[in-house]
Coordinates of C-alpha atoms in Angstrom, one line a residue:
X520 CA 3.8 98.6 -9.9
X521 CA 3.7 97.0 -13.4
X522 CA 3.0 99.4 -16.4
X523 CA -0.7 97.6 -16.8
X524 CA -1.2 97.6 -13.1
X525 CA -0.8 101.9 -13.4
X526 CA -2.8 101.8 -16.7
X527 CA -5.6 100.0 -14.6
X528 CA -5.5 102.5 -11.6
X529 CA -5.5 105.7 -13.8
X530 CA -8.5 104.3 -15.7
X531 CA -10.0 103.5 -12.5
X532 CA -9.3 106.8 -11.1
X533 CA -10.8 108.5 -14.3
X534 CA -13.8 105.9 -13.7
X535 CA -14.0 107.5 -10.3
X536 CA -13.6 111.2 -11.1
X537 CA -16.4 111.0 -13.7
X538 CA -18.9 109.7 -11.4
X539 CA -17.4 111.8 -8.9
X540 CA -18.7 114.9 -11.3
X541 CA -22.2 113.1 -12.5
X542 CA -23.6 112.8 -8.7
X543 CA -22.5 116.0 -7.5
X544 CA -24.6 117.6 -11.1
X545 CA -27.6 115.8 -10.3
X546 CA -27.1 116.1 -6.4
X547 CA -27.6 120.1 -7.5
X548 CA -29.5 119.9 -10.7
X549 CA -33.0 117.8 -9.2
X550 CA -33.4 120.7 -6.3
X551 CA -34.5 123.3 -9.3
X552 CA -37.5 121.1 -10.0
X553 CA -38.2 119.8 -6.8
X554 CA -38.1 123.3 -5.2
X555 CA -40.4 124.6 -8.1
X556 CA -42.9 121.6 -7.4
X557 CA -43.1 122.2 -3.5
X558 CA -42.6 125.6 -3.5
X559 CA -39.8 127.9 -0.8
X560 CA -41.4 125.9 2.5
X561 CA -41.7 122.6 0.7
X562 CA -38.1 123.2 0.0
X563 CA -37.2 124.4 3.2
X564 CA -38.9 121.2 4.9
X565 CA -36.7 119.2 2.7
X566 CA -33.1 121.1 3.2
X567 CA -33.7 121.2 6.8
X568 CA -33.2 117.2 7.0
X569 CA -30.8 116.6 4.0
X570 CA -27.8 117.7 6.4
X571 CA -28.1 114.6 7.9
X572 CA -28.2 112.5 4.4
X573 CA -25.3 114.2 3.5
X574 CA -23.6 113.3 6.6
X575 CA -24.6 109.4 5.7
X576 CA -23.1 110.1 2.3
X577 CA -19.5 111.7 3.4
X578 CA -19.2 108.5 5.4
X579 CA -20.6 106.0 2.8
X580 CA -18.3 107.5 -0.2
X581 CA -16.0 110.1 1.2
X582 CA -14.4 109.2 4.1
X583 CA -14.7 105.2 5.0
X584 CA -13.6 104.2 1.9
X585 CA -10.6 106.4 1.7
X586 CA -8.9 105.7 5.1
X587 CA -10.0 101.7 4.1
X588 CA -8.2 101.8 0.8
X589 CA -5.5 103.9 2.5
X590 CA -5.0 101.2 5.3
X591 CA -4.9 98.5 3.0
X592 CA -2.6 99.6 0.7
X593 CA -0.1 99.9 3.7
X594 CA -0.8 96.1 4.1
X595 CA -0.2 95.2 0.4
X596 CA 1.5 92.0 0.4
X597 CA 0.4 90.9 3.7
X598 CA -2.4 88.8 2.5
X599 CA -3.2 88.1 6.2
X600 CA -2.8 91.7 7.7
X601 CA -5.4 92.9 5.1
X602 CA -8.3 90.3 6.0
X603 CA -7.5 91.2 9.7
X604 CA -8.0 94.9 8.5
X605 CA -10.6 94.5 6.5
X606 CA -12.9 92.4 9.0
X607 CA -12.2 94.8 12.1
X608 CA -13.2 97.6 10.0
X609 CA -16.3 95.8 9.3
X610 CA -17.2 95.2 12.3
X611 CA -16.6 98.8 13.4
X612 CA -18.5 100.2 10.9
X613 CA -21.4 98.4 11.3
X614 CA -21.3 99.1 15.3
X615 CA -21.0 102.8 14.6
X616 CA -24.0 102.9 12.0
X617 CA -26.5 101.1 13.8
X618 CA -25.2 103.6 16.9
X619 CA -26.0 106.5 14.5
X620 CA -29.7 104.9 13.5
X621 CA -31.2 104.2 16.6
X622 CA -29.7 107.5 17.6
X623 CA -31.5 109.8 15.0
X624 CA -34.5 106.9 14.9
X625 CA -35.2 107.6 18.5
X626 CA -33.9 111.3 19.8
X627 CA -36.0 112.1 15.9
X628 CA -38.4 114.7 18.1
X629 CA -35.7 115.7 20.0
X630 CA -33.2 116.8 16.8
X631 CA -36.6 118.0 15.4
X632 CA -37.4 120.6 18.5
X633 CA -33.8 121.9 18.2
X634 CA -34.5 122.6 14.6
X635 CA -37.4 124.0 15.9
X636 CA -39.8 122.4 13.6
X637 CA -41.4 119.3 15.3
X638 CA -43.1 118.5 11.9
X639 CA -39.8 117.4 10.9
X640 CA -39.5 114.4 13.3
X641 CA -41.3 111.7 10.6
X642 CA -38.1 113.3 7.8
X643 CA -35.8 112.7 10.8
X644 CA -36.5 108.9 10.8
X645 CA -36.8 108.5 7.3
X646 CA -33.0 109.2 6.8
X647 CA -31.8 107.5 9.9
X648 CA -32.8 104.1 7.7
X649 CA -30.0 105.0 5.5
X650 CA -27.0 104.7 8.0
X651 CA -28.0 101.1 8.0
X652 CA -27.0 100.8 4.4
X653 CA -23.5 102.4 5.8
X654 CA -21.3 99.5 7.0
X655 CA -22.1 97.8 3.0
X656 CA -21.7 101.2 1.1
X657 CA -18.4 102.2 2.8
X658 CA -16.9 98.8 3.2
X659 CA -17.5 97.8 -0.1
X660 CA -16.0 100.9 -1.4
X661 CA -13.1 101.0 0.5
X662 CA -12.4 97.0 -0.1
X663 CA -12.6 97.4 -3.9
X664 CA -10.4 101.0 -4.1
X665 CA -8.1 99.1 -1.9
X666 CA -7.7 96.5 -4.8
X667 CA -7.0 99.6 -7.1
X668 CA -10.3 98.5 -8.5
X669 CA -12.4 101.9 -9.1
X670 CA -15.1 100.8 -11.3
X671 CA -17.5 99.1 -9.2
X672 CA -17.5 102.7 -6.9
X673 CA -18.0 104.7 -9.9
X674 CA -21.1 102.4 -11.2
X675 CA -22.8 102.0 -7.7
X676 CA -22.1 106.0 -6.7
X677 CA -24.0 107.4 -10.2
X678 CA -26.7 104.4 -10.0
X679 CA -27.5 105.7 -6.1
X680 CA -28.1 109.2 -7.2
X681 CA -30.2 108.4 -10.5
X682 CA -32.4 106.3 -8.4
X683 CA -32.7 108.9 -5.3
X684 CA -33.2 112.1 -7.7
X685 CA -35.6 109.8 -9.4
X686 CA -37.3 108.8 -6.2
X687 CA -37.2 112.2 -4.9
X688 CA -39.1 113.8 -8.3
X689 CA -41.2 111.3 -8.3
X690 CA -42.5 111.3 -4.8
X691 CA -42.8 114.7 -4.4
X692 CA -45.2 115.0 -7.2
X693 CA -47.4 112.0 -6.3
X694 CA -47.6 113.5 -2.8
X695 CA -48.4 116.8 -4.5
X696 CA -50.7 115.3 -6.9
X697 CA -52.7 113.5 -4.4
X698 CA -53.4 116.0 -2.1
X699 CA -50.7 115.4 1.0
X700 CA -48.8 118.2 2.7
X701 CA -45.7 118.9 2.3
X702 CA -44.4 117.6 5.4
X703 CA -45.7 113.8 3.4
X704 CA -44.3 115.2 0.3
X705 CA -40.7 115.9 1.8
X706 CA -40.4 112.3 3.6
X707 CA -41.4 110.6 0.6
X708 CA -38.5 112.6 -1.4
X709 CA -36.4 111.8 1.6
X710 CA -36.8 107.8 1.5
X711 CA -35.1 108.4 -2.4
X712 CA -31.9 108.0 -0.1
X713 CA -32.7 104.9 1.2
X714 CA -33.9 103.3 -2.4
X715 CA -30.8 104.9 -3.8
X716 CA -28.2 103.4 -1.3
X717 CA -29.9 99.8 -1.7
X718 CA -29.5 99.6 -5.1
X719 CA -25.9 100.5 -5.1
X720 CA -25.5 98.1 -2.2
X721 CA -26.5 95.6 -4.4
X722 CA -24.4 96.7 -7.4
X723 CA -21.5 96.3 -5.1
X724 CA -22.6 92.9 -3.8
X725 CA -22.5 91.4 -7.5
X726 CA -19.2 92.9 -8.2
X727 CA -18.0 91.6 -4.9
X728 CA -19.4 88.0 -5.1
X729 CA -17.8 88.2 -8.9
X730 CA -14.1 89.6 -8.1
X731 CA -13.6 86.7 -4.9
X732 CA -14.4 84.1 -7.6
X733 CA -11.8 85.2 -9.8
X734 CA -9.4 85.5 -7.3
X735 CA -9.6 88.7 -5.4
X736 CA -9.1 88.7 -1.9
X737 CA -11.2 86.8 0.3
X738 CA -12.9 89.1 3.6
X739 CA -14.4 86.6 5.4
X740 CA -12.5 84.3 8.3
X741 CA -12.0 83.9 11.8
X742 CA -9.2 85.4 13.5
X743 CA -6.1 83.5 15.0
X744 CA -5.3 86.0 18.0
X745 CA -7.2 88.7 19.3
X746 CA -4.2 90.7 19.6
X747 CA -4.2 91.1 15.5
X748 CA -7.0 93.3 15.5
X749 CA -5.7 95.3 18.3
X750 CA -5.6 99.5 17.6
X751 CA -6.9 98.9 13.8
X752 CA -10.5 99.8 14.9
X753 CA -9.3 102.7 16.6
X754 CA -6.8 104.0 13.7
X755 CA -9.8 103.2 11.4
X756 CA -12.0 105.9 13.3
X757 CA -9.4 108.3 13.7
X758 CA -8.2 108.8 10.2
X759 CA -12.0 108.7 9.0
X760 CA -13.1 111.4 11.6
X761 CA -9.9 113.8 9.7
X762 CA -10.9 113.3 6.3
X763 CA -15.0 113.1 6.9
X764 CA -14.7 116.4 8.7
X765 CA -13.1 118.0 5.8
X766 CA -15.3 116.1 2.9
X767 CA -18.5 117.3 4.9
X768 CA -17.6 121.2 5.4
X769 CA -20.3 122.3 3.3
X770 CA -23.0 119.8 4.9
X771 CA -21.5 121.1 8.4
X772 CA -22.7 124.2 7.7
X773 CA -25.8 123.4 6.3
X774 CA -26.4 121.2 9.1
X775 CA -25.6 124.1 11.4
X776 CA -28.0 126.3 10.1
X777 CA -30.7 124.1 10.0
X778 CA -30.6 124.3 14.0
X779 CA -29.9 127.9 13.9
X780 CA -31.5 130.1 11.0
X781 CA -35.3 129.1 11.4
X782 CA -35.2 128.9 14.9
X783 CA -33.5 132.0 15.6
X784 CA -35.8 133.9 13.0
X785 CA -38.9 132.6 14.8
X786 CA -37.3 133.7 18.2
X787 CA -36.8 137.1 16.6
X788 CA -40.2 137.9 16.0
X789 CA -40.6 136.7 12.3
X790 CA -44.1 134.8 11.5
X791 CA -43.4 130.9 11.5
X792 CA -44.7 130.9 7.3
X793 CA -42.8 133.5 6.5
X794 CA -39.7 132.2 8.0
X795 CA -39.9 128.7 6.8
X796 CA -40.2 130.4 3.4
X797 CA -37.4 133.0 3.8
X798 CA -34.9 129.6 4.9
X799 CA -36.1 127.7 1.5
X800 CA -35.2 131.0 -0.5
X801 CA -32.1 131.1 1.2
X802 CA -31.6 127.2 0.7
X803 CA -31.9 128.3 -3.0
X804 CA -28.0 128.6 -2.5
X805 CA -26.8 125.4 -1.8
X806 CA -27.6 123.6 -5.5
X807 CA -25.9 127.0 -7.2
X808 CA -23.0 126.7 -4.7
X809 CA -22.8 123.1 -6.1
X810 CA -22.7 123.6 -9.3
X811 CA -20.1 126.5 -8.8
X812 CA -18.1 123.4 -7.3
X813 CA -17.9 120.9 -10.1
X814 CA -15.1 122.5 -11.8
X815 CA -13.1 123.2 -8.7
X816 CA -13.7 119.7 -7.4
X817 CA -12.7 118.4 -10.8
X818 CA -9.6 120.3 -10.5
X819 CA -8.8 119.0 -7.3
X820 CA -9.6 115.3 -8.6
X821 CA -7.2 115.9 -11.4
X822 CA -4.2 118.0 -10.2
X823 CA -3.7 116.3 -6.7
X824 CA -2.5 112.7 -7.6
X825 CA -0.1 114.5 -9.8
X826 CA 1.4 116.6 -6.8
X827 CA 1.3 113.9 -4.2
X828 CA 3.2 111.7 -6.8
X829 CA 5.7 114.4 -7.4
X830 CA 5.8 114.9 -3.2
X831 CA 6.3 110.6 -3.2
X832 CA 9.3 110.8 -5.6
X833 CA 10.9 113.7 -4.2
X834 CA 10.7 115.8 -7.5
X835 CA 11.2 119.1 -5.8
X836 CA 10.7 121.4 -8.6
X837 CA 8.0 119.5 -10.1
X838 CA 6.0 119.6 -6.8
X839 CA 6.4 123.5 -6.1
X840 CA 5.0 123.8 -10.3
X841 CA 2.3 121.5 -9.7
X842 CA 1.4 123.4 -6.2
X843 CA 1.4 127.0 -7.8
X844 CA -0.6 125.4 -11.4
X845 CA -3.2 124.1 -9.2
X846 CA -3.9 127.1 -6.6
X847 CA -3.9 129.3 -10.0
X848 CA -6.8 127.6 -12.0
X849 CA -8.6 127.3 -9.2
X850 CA -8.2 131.3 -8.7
X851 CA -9.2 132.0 -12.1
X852 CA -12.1 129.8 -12.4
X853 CA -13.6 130.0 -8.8
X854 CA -12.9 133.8 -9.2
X855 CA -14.8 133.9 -12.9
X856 CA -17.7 131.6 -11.5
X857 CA -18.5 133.5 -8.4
X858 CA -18.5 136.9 -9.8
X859 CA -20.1 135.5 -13.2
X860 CA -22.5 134.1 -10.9
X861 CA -23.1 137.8 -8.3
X862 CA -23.9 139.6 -11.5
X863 CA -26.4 137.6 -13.2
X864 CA -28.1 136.5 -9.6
X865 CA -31.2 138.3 -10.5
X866 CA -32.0 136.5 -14.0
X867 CA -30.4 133.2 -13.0
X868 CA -32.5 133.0 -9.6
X869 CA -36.1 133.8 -11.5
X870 CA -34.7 131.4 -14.5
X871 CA -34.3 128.5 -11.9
X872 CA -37.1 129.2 -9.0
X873 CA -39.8 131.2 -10.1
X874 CA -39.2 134.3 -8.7
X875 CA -36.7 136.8 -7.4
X876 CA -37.1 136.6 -3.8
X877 CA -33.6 136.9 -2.0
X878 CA -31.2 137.7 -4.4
X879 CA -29.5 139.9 -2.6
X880 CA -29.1 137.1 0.4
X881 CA -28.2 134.9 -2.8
X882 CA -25.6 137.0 -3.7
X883 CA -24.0 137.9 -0.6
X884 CA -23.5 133.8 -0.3
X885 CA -21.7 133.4 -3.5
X886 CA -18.3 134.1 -2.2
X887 CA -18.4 130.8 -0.5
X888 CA -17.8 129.4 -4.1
X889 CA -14.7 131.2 -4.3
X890 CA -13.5 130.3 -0.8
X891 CA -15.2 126.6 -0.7
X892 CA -13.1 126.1 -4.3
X893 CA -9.7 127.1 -2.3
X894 CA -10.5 125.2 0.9
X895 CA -11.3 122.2 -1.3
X896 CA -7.8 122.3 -3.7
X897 CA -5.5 123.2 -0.5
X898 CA -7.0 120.5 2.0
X899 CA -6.5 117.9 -0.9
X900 CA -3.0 119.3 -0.8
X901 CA -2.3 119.3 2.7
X902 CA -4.0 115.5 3.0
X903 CA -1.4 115.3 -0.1
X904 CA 1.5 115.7 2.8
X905 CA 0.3 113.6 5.4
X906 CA -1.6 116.6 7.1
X907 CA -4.8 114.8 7.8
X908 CA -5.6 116.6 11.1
X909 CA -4.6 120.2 10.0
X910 CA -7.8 120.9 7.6
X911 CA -10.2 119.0 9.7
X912 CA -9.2 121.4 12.7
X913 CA -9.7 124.3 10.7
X914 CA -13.2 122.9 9.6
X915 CA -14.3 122.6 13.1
X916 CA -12.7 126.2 14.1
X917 CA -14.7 127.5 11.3
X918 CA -17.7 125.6 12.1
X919 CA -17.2 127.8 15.7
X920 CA -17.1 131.1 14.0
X921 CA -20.2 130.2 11.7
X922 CA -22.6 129.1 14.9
X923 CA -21.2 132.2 16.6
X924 CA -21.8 134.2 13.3
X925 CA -25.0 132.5 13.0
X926 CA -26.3 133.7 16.7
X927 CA -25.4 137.3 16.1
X928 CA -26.5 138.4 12.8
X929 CA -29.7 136.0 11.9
X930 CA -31.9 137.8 14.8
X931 CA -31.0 141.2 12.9
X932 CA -30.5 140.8 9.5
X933 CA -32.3 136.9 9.0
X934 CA -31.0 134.9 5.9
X935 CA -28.7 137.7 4.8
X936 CA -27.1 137.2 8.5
X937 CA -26.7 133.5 7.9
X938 CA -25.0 134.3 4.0
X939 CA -22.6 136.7 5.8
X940 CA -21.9 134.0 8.8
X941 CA -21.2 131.4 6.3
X942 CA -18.7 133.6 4.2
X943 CA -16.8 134.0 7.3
X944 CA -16.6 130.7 8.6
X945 CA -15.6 129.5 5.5
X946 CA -12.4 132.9 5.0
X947 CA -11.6 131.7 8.7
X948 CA -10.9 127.9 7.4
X949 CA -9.2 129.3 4.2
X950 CA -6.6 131.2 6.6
X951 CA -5.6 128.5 8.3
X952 CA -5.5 125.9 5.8
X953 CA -3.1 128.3 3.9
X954 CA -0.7 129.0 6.8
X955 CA -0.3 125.7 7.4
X956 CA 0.3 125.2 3.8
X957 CA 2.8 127.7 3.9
X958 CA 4.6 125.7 6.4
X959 CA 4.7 122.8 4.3
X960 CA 6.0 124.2 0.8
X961 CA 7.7 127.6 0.3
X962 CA 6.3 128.6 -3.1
X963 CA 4.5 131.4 -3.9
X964 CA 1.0 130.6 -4.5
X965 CA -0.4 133.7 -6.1
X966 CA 1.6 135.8 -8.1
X967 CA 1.2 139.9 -8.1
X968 CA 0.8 139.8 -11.8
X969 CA -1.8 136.8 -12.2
X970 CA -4.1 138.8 -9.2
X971 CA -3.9 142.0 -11.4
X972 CA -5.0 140.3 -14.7
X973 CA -7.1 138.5 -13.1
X974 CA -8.8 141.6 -11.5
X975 CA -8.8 142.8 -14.8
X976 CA -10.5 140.3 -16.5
X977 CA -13.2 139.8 -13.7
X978 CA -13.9 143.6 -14.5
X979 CA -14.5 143.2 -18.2
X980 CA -16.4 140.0 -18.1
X981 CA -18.9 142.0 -15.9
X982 CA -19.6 145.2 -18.0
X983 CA -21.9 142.9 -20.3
X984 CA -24.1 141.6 -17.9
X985 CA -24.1 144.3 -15.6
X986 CA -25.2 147.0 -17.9
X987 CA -28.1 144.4 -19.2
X988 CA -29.4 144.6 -16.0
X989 CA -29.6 148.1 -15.2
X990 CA -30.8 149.3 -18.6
X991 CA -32.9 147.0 -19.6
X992 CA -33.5 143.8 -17.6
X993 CA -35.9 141.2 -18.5
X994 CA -38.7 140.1 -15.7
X995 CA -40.9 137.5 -16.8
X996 CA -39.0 133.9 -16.0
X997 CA -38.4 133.3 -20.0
X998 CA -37.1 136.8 -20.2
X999 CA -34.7 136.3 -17.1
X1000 CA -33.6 132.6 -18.7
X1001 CA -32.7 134.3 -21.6
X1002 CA -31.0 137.2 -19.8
X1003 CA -29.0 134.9 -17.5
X1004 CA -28.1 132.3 -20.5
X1005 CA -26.9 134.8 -23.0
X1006 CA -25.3 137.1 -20.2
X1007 CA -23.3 133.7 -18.7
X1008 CA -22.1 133.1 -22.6
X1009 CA -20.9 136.8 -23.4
X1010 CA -19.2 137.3 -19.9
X1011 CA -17.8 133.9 -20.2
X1012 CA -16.7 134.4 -23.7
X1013 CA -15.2 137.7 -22.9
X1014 CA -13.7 136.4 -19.4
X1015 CA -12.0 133.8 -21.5
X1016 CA -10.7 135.7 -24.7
X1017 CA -9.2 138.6 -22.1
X1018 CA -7.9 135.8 -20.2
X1019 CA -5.6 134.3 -23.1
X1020 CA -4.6 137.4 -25.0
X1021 CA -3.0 138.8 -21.6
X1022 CA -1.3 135.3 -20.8
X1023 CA -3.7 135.1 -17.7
X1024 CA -3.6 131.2 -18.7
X1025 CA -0.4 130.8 -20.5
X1026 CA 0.2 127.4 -23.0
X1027 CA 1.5 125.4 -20.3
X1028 CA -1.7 125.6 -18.1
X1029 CA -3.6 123.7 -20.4
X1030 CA -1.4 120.6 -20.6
X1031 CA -3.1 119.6 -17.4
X1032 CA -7.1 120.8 -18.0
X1033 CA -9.3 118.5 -20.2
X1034 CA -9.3 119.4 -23.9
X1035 CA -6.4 120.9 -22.9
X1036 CA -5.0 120.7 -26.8
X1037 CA -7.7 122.2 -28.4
X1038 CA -7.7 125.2 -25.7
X1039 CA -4.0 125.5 -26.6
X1040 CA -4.3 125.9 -30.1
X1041 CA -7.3 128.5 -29.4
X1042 CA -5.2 130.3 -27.2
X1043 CA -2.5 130.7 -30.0
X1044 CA -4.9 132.1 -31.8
X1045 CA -6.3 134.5 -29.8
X1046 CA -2.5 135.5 -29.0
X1047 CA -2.4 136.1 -32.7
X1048 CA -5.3 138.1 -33.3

């Protein structure tokens, strides 16, 4: 590959990572708002369907494209072998999604009864309309990424979710406004995802239509033998089943506990409005686990290319230092962000929802930052090697172990059952992801010296906050913003400082971080101080 042609690719990449970042803020940022217009059941009513969405999504930007880029990049140079890819894959696709459409479109009670809410049937069929948008969002994807062209992905990925969070906002508060339940008010938040996907369909259209008239590769043709296409469809669907099942953990276990938690409540006795509304407090979770995520999934975005090109070109040494580098930071930083987030819970949940309800439930789920961030950065690593299958069967064991969980503790203990159950699916997956990384590089992943510092810089960060909060906490929601803000900036600021001065982060560990020159030369100076 020509010195441009790399140029190109790492701008595209960067392209990609940035709208990568931007969709999953606003993917967590618009649920504050929306849950404060609609309220815990509004909310609830909402996170019981967006499972499936978020299903749609993995497929439409996480996993088709991937194994489609992937494939055709193992053609490159076989004009002909691509186009036979590239059609069959089409076709595929779009026999799959319109499977998957009239499957939710017309089983929509039936998913609805298992949730246990029939209500939810008219939400049900609202997202099924966006798996018809699949075939174009995936394909498209895939067929410009394959090209090493990331821009039109990046453009079409952060237009889709400006439109849907505005479609969502929107829509909720006419329905609000105008006097509709929330039921209305959730489907017409829900059809943002269709709005959404149609615009970036069309972005991707134009860029398509303008690439094949300045020469890019042409899609469309007939095929010569049937025997060309033969096993492609069948690789395609295998290789994206691995890597969807490992993109979609998190909505796997959203999407198993919207069958499980509010049913199993109900058939434990608990009053239907009072367990719709303890599911949307504990649903309060999922936008703060996403925002714990950004950085971890940032690392991942940055640090894996580098390790897989270091795997590629057999640099030994370089590989086991790029490993060890990238299951550190994400140590220190999921480990600062999910205690930083347990100790200001309190303040931060009023600040963003109103009230207090179910911070303890809250807190008790905040590990899975911490074990979501290492699941993330060692599955990248493993698909790094070639292990596709390994992570995606530790998904689905852990998937077991949370429906299990699930059935055990909710009918006792309710949402703080189903925070527990999904701490321990989620340790289960991290287990086995890291034995079977193990087994594919001997290095040593954490030392003794960084989990001591570490330890001790998690226990100074928290004196601040903590002692706030038992001496004099604020309670009104502007009290509790500025408790959370000002506690977040001290423990952070204190996390950081005791993190430099004991070489917790040493000068090399910012070569690879962004800014990483400017947080050199301000760890020198803390050293010096």
């Amino acid at each position: 590959m020509s010195e441009r042609s790399i140029k190109n690719l790492m701008r595209g990449a960067m392209w990609l990572t940035i709208a990568s970042l931007i969709s999953k803020i606003l993917s967590a940022v618009y649920r504050v708002p929306f849950q404060n217009m609609v309220g815990d059941v509004g909310f609830y009513i909402f996170q019981q369907v967006y499972p499936l969405y978020g299903i749609a999504m993995t497929l439409a930007l996480g996993g088709f494209p991937v194994v489609i880029s992937k494939m055709m990049a193992e053609a490159e140079g076989d004009y002909r072998k691509q186009q036979i890819i590239l059609q069959s894959v089409y076709r595929t696709l779009r026999t799959l999604s319109i499977l998957l459409f009239l499957f939710l479109f017309i089983f929509a009670y039936w998913i609805a009864s298992l949730m246990g809410d029939v209500k939810l049937v008219p939400l049900v069929r609202t997202v099924s309309f966006v798996f018809l948008l699949t075939p174009q969002l995936a394909f498209l994807r895939g067929y410009f990424q394959g090209q090493d062209d990331m821009i039109p992905t990046a453009i079409s990925q952060t237009v889709e979710q400006l439109i849907r969070v505005g479609v969502i906002i929107i829509g909720a508060w006419l329905a609000i406004r105008s006097g509709q339940d929330l039921y209305t008010a959730g489907s017409m938040a829900m059809s943002g995802a269709f709005f959404g996907g149609l615009a970036a369909v069309l972005i991707l259209r134009y860029y398509h239509k303008k690439r094949v008239a300045s020469g890019f590769l042409k899609v469309w043709g007939t095929f010569t033998k049937k025997t060309e296409k033969k096993g492609i469809a069948k690789a395609f669907l295998v290789q994206s089943l691995a890597f969807c099942t490992v993109s979609a953990m998190l909505i796997l276990f959203q999407l198993i506990d919207s069958f499980q938690v509010y049913r199993l409540m109900i058939d434990g006795g608990i009053p239907d409005l009072i367990a719709k509304a303890l599911k949307g407090v504990y649903d309060r979770g999922q936008p703060i686990l996403q925002l714990g995520l950004v950085i971890s999934t940032g690392l991942a975005l940055a640090l894996v290319p580098m390790i897989t090109a270091a795997r590629i070109s057999r640099e030994q040494i370089k590989l086991k230092r790029s490993v060890f580098l990238a299951m550190k930071l994400t140590l220190v930083f999921s480990g600062a962000e999910t205690v930083g987030l347990i100790v200001i819970m309190r303040p931060l949940n009023q600040m963003l929802f109103e009230t207090s309800d179910g911070t303890l439930v809250l807190q008790v789920f905040m590990p899975a930052v911490f074990l979501s961030s290492l699941i993330i950065m060692m599955s990248s690593i493993l698909q790094g090697f070639g292990k596709i299958a390994v992570p995606a069967i530790a998904v689905l064991i852990g998937g077991v172990i949370k429906c299990i969980g699930n059935a055990i503790l909710v009918p006792r203990y309710a949402t703080l059952g189903a925070s527990l159950a999904t701490c321990m699916g989620l340790l289960v997956i991290l287990i086995l992801c890291y034995l079977a990384l193990k087994q594919n590089i001997n290095v040593p992943f954490f030392e003794r010296r960084t989990i001591l510092n570490l330890v001790g810089a998690l226990f100074v960060m928290c004196v601040i906050p903590v002692l706030w909060e038992w001496g004099l906490p604020l309670t009104t929601r502007i009290g509790s913003a500025v408790q959370a803000i000002f506690s977040a900036v001290l423990g952070g600021a204190v996390f950081l400082i005791f993190a430099l001065r004991y070489k917790l982060l040493v000068p090399r560990d910012f070569t690879y971080l962004p800014f990483g020159a400017k947080l050199l030369w301000l760890s020198q100076r803390v050293i010096k101080k």
